[in-house]
Amino acid sequence: MREILGYINKFESFGAVDGPGVRYIIFLNGCKMRCAFCHNPETWAEHQGEQYTADQVLEKALRYKPYWKKDGGITVSGGEPLLQIDFVLDLFKKAKAKGITTCLDTAGQPFTHEEPFYSKWKELMSVTDTVMLDIKNIDPEEHKKLTGVPNDNILLMAKEISDMGVKIWIRHVLVPGGSDNDELLHRTREFIDTLKTVERVEVLPYHSLGVPKYAELGIPYRLEGVESPTPERIKNAKEILGAN
């Protein structure tokens, strides 16, 4: 049987903010979103990067298992890992067979009820311990302006994850002039309140550290001149969202 290969951008050995505990992070290539604040545009291209099988990835990850203790494990991030759902499913099934906890860091853009994706996604959720879900913007039009894609399928996916009993961590990037808006923040909190399995909410202040990458890649940067949110606005957003 032919091995499933994943296109991988990079690995990180000691992730402390990418799921519970200390985690080994696998960053996959490929993303159809074009978020104005993305600081990893080098991960957008699909079918690029180094190719690995799930067994090869786990061999690398298991070298660090002594550091994971009870809560740690592996996290698959991106790019958008759901664009490589066959690889992630193979990786997570093999990880669970070895007693490794699994975390999926996703923005949910590829989610659909169409087959064969939906059946694969349901099987993936059965071997996923935690989903870290980025909610870019709660408003459909603002979301499309910010990312280039709608958000209805993303919010639907969040509800289904919750109904399946899978733990969710919500991440929300706070962008001055965009998502840093009290009305939008309250609407986001109202949506989060409809989910039953949210364990953590994080506010990620916008930063411009990825700007040099855009220049290197020849991509226009759409948030030129936008400053990071003030400490007061960060505190305000955390209070509204009930963030950790």
CSV table of C-alpha atoms in Angstrom, one decimal, residues 174 179-183 185-186 203 230-243:
chain,number,residue,atom,x,y,z
A,174,LEU,CA,-7.0,41.5,17.8
A,179,SER,CA,-11.5,42.9,15.0
A,180,ASP,CA,-10.7,45.3,17.8
A,181,ASN,CA,-14.3,46.4,17.9
A,182,ASP,CA,-16.5,46.0,21.0
A,183,GLU,CA,-19.6,45.0,19.0
A,185,LEU,CA,-16.0,41.1,20.3
A,186,HIS,CA,-19.4,40.7,22.1
A,203,VAL,CA,-6.5,36.9,22.5
A,230,THR,CA,-2.7,49.1,23.1
A,231,PRO,CA,-2.5,47.2,26.5
A,232,GLU,CA,-5.8,48.8,27.4
A,233,ARG,CA,-7.5,47.4,24.2
A,234,ILE,CA,-6.0,44.0,24.8
A,235,LYS,CA,-7.3,44.0,28.4
A,236,ASN,CA,-10.7,45.0,27.1
A,237,ALA,CA,-10.8,42.2,24.6
A,238,LYS,CA,-9.8,39.6,27.1
A,239,GLU,CA,-12.5,40.8,29.5
A,240,ILE,CA,-15.2,40.7,26.8
A,241,LEU,CA,-14.1,37.3,25.5
A,242,GLY,CA,-13.4,35.8,28.9
A,243,ALA,CA,-9.9,35.0,27.7
